[in-house]
Amino acid sequence: MDLAAIQALAAPHFLDIFGAFHATEDDGCTPGTMVLLSPLEPGFWAHVTAEPEFLDGAPDGLDRWSTRIITTLATHTGGTPHFPFGGPPYAPFIRWAERTGRAWPSPVGMLVHETAGMMISIRGAILLPDRLDLPPPPPDSPCTTCAQPCLTACPVGALGPRPYDVPACHAHLDRAEGAECLTGGCLVRRACPVSQRFGRNPAQTAHHMRYFHK
Ligand code: SF4
Ligand code: SF4
């Protein structure tokens, strides 16, 4: 089993490899190769919303779908599945994302990924017992050569150079002026040029916003 084989197994489910790293006990798991999985774009949302977990009327369709698919992939690859939901306790997915070398803290604090930008939605991970060959990560975060529009995109200054003011964000979303964020997604995440190139369906972003602001 190698990364290319895992990618080939994940692609029919519109999942892609977010990144991978050689895990040690300091990472809160057993040693091995941790492979993080996230949406393959474009097309993820159209695919996943036609799956049984979105048609049965029960809550948490995305998490239930992720559990079914990634558990099956883990079985086929001889690994152990891990998920960022279902806690507490929660697995340290933000640390794991940074450990891949393909995601970095952005100027507004939240992570930015080399291809997803700020549209990060890690669906789970597979821990393989072997130490797989990994491609070298990019040398730098995209933020190092960016005009950093994320710093000024929030209309109420809830997310910017200072720590995230979550109550101010929710207050804006409660007002009519917040409709654009609710239906199209956080303007900060959308301002990122890497996010804009990623190709996520705005309907997925609206789905996450409904969970955030319910
Ligand atoms: S969702 Fe809207 S109000 Fe909240 S941080 Fe993003 S841009 Fe600001
Ligand atoms: S807008 Fe630029 S600085 Fe901000 S997260 Fe995206 S790449 Fe980084």
Coordinates of C-alpha atoms and ligand atoms in Angstrom, one line a residue:
M1 CA 0.0 0.0 0.0
D2 CA 1.3 3.5 -0.9
L3 CA -0.2 7.0 -1.0
A4 CA -1.1 6.7 -4.7
A5 CA -3.1 3.5 -4.0
I6 CA -4.9 5.2 -1.1
Q7 CA -5.7 8.2 -3.4
A8 CA -7.1 5.8 -6.0
L9 CA -9.3 4.1 -3.5
A10 CA -10.6 7.5 -2.1
A11 CA -11.2 9.3 -5.4
P12 CA -14.4 7.4 -6.4
H13 CA -15.9 8.8 -3.1
F14 CA -14.7 12.3 -4.0
L15 CA -12.2 12.2 -1.2
D16 CA -8.6 13.3 -1.6
I17 CA -5.4 13.2 0.4
F18 CA -5.2 16.4 2.4
G19 CA -1.7 15.5 3.5
A20 CA 0.1 12.8 5.4
F21 CA 2.9 12.6 8.0
H22 CA 4.9 10.1 10.0
A23 CA 3.2 9.9 13.4
T24 CA 4.9 9.3 16.7
E25 CA 3.5 8.9 20.2
D26 CA 3.8 12.7 20.6
D27 CA 1.0 13.0 18.0
G28 CA -1.6 11.4 20.3
C29 CA -1.7 8.1 18.4
T30 CA 0.3 5.0 17.8
P31 CA 3.3 5.4 15.4
G32 CA 2.7 4.9 11.7
T33 CA 1.7 7.0 8.8
M34 CA -1.3 9.3 9.3
V35 CA -3.2 10.1 6.1
L36 CA -5.8 12.9 6.3
L37 CA -8.7 12.9 3.9
S38 CA -10.8 15.8 2.7
P39 CA -13.1 16.6 -0.2
L40 CA -12.0 16.1 -3.8
E41 CA -13.2 19.1 -5.8
P42 CA -15.0 20.0 -7.9
G43 CA -17.9 17.6 -7.4
F44 CA -17.8 16.6 -3.7
W45 CA -21.1 18.1 -2.6
A46 CA -23.1 16.8 -5.5
H47 CA -21.8 13.4 -4.8
V48 CA -22.2 13.3 -1.1
T49 CA -25.7 14.7 -1.0
A50 CA -26.9 11.9 -3.2
E51 CA -25.7 9.3 -0.7
P52 CA -28.0 7.4 1.7
E53 CA -27.0 9.5 4.8
F54 CA -28.4 12.6 3.1
L55 CA -31.6 11.0 2.0
D56 CA -32.7 9.3 5.2
G57 CA -33.8 12.5 7.0
A58 CA -31.6 11.7 10.1
P59 CA -29.2 14.4 11.4
D60 CA -25.4 14.6 10.8
G61 CA -25.5 13.2 7.4
L62 CA -22.0 14.4 6.5
D63 CA -20.4 12.9 9.6
R64 CA -22.3 9.6 9.2
W65 CA -21.2 9.4 5.5
S66 CA -17.6 10.2 6.4
T67 CA -17.7 7.5 9.1
R68 CA -19.0 4.8 6.7
I69 CA -16.7 5.6 3.8
I70 CA -13.5 6.2 5.7
T71 CA -14.0 3.1 7.9
T72 CA -14.4 1.1 4.8
L73 CA -11.3 2.6 3.3
A74 CA -9.3 1.9 6.5
T75 CA -10.4 -1.7 6.4
H76 CA -9.2 -2.0 2.7
T77 CA -5.9 -0.4 3.5
G78 CA -5.1 -2.2 6.7
G79 CA -5.3 1.0 8.8
T80 CA -7.3 2.5 11.6
P81 CA -9.9 5.2 11.0
H82 CA -9.9 8.5 13.0
F83 CA -12.5 11.3 12.9
P84 CA -12.5 14.9 14.0
F85 CA -16.1 14.6 15.4
G86 CA -17.8 12.3 17.8
G87 CA -16.0 13.5 20.9
P88 CA -15.2 14.5 23.5
P89 CA -12.4 13.5 23.6
Y90 CA -11.5 14.8 20.2
A91 CA -8.5 13.7 18.2
P92 CA -5.9 16.6 17.6
F93 CA -6.8 17.2 14.0
I94 CA -5.5 20.8 13.8
R95 CA -2.1 19.5 15.0
W96 CA -2.3 16.7 12.5
A97 CA -3.2 19.1 9.7
E98 CA -0.1 21.2 10.5
R99 CA 2.1 18.1 10.8
T100 CA 1.4 17.3 7.1
G101 CA 3.3 20.4 6.2
R102 CA 0.5 21.3 3.8
A103 CA -1.5 23.5 6.1
W104 CA -0.4 26.5 8.1
P105 CA -1.9 29.1 10.5
S106 CA -3.2 32.0 8.4
P107 CA -2.9 35.7 9.4
V108 CA -6.4 35.5 11.0
G109 CA -5.5 32.4 12.9
M110 CA -7.4 29.6 11.2
L111 CA -5.6 27.1 9.0
V112 CA -5.0 27.6 5.3
H113 CA -4.2 24.6 3.1
E114 CA -2.1 24.5 0.0
T115 CA -5.0 23.7 -2.3
A116 CA -8.2 24.1 -0.3
G117 CA -7.1 27.5 1.1
M118 CA -9.5 28.4 4.0
M119 CA -12.2 25.9 2.8
I120 CA -10.8 23.2 4.9
S121 CA -13.1 20.3 5.8
I122 CA -11.1 17.3 6.9
R123 CA -13.5 14.3 6.9
G124 CA -11.3 11.9 8.7
A125 CA -7.9 10.1 8.7
I126 CA -6.4 6.6 8.3
L127 CA -3.5 5.6 10.5
L128 CA -1.4 3.0 8.7
P129 CA 1.1 0.9 10.8
D130 CA 3.8 1.2 8.1
R131 CA 6.1 4.2 7.4
L132 CA 5.1 5.1 3.8
D133 CA 7.1 7.2 1.4
L134 CA 5.8 10.7 1.4
P135 CA 6.3 13.5 -1.1
P136 CA 8.1 16.6 0.1
P137 CA 5.7 19.3 1.3
P138 CA 5.6 22.8 -0.3
P139 CA 8.4 25.1 1.0
D140 CA 6.1 27.8 2.2
S141 CA 2.6 28.8 3.1
P142 CA 0.7 30.7 0.3
C143 CA 0.4 33.5 2.8
T144 CA 4.0 34.5 2.4
T145 CA 3.4 35.8 -1.2
C146 CA -0.2 37.0 -0.7
A147 CA -1.7 40.5 -0.3
Q148 CA -3.6 39.0 2.7
P149 CA -7.2 40.1 1.9
C150 CA -8.4 37.8 4.7
L151 CA -7.3 40.4 7.3
T152 CA -9.8 43.0 6.2
A153 CA -12.7 41.0 4.6
C154 CA -15.0 40.6 7.7
P155 CA -17.5 43.5 7.6
V156 CA -17.7 43.7 11.4
G157 CA -14.1 42.9 12.2
A158 CA -15.0 39.7 14.0
L159 CA -12.2 37.8 12.2
G160 CA -9.0 39.6 11.4
P161 CA -5.6 40.3 13.1
R162 CA -7.1 40.0 16.6
P163 CA -8.5 36.8 18.1
Y164 CA -11.7 35.6 16.6
D165 CA -14.7 37.4 18.1
V166 CA -17.3 34.7 17.9
P167 CA -20.1 36.6 19.5
A168 CA -19.7 39.5 17.1
C169 CA -19.8 37.1 14.2
H170 CA -23.0 35.4 15.4
A171 CA -24.5 38.9 16.1
H172 CA -23.8 39.8 12.4
L173 CA -25.3 36.6 11.2
D174 CA -28.5 37.3 13.1
R175 CA -29.0 40.5 11.2
A176 CA -30.2 40.9 7.6
E177 CA -26.8 42.1 6.6
G178 CA -25.4 38.7 7.6
A179 CA -27.3 36.8 4.9
E180 CA -24.4 36.9 2.5
C181 CA -22.2 35.1 5.0
L182 CA -24.9 32.6 5.9
T183 CA -25.8 31.6 2.3
G184 CA -22.4 32.1 0.6
G185 CA -20.0 31.5 3.4
C186 CA -17.7 33.5 5.6
L187 CA -16.3 36.5 3.6
V188 CA -12.9 36.0 5.1
R189 CA -12.6 32.4 3.9
R190 CA -14.0 33.5 0.5
A191 CA -11.5 36.3 0.2
C192 CA -8.6 33.9 0.1
P193 CA -7.3 33.4 -3.4
V194 CA -6.5 29.8 -2.7
S195 CA -10.0 29.2 -1.5
Q196 CA -11.3 30.8 -4.7
R197 CA -9.4 28.4 -6.9
F198 CA -10.5 25.3 -4.9
G199 CA -13.9 24.8 -6.5
R200 CA -16.1 24.1 -3.5
N201 CA -19.8 24.3 -4.1
P202 CA -21.2 27.2 -2.1
A203 CA -24.1 24.9 -1.0
Q204 CA -21.5 23.0 1.1
T205 CA -20.3 26.2 2.7
A206 CA -23.9 27.2 3.5
H207 CA -24.4 23.8 5.1
H208 CA -21.4 24.3 7.4
M209 CA -22.7 27.8 8.2
R210 CA -26.1 26.5 9.3
Y211 CA -24.3 24.1 11.7
F212 CA -22.1 26.9 13.0
H213 CA -25.0 29.4 13.5
K214 CA -27.9 27.2 14.8
Ligands
SF4_1 S1 -19.0 34.7 8.9 FE1 -19.2 36.9 8.3 S2 -19.3 38.0 10.2 FE2 -18.5 35.9 10.7 S3 -16.3 36.1 10.6 FE3 -16.9 35.5 8.6 S4 -17.1 37.4 7.4 FE4 -17.1 38.0 9.6
SF4_2 S1 -5.9 35.3 1.9 FE1 -3.7 35.1 1.5 S2 -2.8 35.5 3.6 FE2 -5.0 35.1 3.9 S3 -5.1 32.8 4.3 FE3 -5.4 33.1 2.0 S4 -3.3 32.9 1.2 FE4 -3.1 33.3 3.4

